[in-house]
mmCIF file of C-alpha atoms and ligand atoms in Angstrom:
data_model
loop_
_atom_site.group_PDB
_atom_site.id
_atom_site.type_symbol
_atom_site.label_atom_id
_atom_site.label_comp_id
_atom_site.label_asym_id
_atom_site.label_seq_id
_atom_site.Cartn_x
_atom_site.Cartn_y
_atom_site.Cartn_z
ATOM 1 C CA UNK A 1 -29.814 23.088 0.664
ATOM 2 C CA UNK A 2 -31.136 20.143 2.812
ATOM 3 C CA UNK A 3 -28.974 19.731 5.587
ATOM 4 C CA UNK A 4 -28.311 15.853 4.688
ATOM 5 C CA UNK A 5 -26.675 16.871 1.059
ATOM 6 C CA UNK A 6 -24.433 19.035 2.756
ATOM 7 C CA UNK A 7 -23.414 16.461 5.108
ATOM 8 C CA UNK A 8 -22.653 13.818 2.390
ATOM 9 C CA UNK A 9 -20.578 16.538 0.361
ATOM 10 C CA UNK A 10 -18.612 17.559 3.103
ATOM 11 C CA UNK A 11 -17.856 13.871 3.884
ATOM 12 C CA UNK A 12 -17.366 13.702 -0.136
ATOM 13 C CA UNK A 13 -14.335 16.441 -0.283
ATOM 14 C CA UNK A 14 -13.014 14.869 2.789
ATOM 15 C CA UNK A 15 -12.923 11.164 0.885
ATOM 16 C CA UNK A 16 -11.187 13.352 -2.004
ATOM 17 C CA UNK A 17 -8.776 14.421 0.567
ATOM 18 C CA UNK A 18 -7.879 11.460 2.213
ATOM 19 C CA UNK A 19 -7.879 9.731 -1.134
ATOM 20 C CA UNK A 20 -4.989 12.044 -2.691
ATOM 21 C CA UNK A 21 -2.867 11.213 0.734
ATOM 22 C CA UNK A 22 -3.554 7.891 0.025
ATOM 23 C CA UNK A 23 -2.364 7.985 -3.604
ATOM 24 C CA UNK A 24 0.537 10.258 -2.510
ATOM 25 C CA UNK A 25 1.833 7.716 -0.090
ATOM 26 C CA UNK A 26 1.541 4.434 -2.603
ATOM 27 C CA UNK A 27 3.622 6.755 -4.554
ATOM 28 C CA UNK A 28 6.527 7.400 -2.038
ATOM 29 C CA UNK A 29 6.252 3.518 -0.980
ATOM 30 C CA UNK A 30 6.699 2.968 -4.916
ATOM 31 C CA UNK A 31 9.689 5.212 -4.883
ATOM 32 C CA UNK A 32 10.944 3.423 -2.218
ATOM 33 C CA UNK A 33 10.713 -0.153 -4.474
ATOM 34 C CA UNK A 34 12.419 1.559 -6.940
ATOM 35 C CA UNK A 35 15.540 1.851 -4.867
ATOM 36 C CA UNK A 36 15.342 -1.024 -3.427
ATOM 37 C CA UNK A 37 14.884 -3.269 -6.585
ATOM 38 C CA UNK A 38 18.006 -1.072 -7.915
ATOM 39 C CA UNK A 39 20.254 -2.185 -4.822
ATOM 40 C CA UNK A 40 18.871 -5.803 -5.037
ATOM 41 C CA UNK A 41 20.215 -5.995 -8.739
ATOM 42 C CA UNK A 42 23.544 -4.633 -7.861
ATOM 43 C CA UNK A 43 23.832 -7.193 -4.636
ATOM 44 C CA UNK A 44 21.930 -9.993 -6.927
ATOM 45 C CA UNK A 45 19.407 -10.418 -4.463
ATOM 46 C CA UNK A 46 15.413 -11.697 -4.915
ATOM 47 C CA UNK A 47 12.908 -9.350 -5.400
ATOM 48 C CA UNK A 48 11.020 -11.941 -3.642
ATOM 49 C CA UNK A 49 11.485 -11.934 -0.359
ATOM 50 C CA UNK A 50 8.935 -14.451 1.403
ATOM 51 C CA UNK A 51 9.886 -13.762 5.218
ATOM 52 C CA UNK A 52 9.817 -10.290 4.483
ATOM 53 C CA UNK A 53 6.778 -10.304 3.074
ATOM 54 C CA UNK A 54 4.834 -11.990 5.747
ATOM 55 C CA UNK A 55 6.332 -9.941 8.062
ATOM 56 C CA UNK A 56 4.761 -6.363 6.487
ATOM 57 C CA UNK A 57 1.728 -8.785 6.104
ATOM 58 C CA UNK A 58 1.233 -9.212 9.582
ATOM 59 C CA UNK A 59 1.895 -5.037 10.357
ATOM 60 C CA UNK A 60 -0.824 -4.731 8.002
ATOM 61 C CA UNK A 61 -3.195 -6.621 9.727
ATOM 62 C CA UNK A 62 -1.986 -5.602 13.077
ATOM 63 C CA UNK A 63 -2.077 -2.099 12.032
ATOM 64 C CA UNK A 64 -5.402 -2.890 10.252
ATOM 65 C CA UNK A 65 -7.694 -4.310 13.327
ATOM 66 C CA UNK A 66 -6.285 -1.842 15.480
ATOM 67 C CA UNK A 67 -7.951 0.709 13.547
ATOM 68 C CA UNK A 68 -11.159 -1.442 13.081
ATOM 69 C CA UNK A 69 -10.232 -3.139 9.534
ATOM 70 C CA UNK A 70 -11.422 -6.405 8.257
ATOM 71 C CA UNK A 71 -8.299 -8.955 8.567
ATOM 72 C CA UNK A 72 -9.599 -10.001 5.089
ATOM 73 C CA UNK A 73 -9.181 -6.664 3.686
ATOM 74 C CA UNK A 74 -5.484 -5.685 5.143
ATOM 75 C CA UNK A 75 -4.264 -9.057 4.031
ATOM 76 C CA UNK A 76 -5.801 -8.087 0.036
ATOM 77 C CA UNK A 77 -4.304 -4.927 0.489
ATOM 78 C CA UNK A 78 -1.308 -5.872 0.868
ATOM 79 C CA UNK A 79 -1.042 -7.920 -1.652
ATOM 80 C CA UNK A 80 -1.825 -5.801 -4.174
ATOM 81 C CA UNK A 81 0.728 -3.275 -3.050
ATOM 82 C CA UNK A 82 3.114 -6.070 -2.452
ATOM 83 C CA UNK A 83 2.466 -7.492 -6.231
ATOM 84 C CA UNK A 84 3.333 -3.725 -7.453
ATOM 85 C CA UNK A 85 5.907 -3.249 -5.553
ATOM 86 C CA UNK A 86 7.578 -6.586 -6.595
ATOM 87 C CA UNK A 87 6.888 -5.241 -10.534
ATOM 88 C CA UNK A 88 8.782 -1.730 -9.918
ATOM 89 C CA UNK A 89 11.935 -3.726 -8.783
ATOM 90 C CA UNK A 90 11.689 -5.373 -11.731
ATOM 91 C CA UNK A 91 12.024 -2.830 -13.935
ATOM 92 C CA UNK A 92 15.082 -1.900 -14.898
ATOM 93 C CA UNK A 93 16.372 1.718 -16.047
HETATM 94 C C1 ISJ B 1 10.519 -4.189 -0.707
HETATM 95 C C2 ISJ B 1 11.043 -5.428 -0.672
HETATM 96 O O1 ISJ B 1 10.789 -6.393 -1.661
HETATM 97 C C3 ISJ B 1 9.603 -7.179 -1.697
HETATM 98 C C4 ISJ B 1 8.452 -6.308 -1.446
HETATM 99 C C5 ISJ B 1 8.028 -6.087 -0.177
HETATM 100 C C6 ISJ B 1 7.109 -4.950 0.108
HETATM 101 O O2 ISJ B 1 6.760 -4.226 -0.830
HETATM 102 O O3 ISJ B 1 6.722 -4.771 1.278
HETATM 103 C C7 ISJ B 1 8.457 -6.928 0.863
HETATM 104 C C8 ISJ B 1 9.290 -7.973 0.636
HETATM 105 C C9 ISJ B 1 9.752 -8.343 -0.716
HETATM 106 O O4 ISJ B 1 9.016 -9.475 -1.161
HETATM 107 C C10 ISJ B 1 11.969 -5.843 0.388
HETATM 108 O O5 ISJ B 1 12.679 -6.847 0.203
HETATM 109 O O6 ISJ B 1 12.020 -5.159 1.425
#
């Protein structure tokens, strides 16, 4: 095989990799929503918390250029996750 295909599916299975540690640790951040939205209901607090959120914001991106990633991108990250996040404390069991 030429050398340059099995370069590209090493890097491949190693995306694969890192993707399912990716996926596993959305998952245990979820978890930890879930918990949290549960206590918040008990204590009748806001799922929304505004100075909380701009202050995991801000890790992001300071976590983010450290390693090289595009302010733009950490900040759209996080609000993804942050949107989820804000739906599984909403959800009531
Ligand atoms: C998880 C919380 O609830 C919300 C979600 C946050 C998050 O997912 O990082 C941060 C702040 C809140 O808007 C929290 O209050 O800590």
């Amino acid at each position: 095989m030429d050398k340059r295909v099995e370069v590209l599916n090493e890097c491949r299975a190693l995306i694969d990799e890192v993707d399912q540690q990716l996926i596993s640790c959305l998952a245990k951040r979820f978890q930890l929503s879930k918990a949290i939205g549960s206590i918040k209901r008990d204590a009748d607090v806001r799922v929304h918390q505004p100075d909380r959120a701009k202050q995991v914001e801000e890790h992001y991106v300071n976590l983010g250029t450290s390693h090289g990633i595009q302010r733009n991108f950490a900040v759209d990250l996080f609000h993804l996750i942050h949107e989820e996040s804000c739906r599984i404390q909403r959800v009531e069991e």
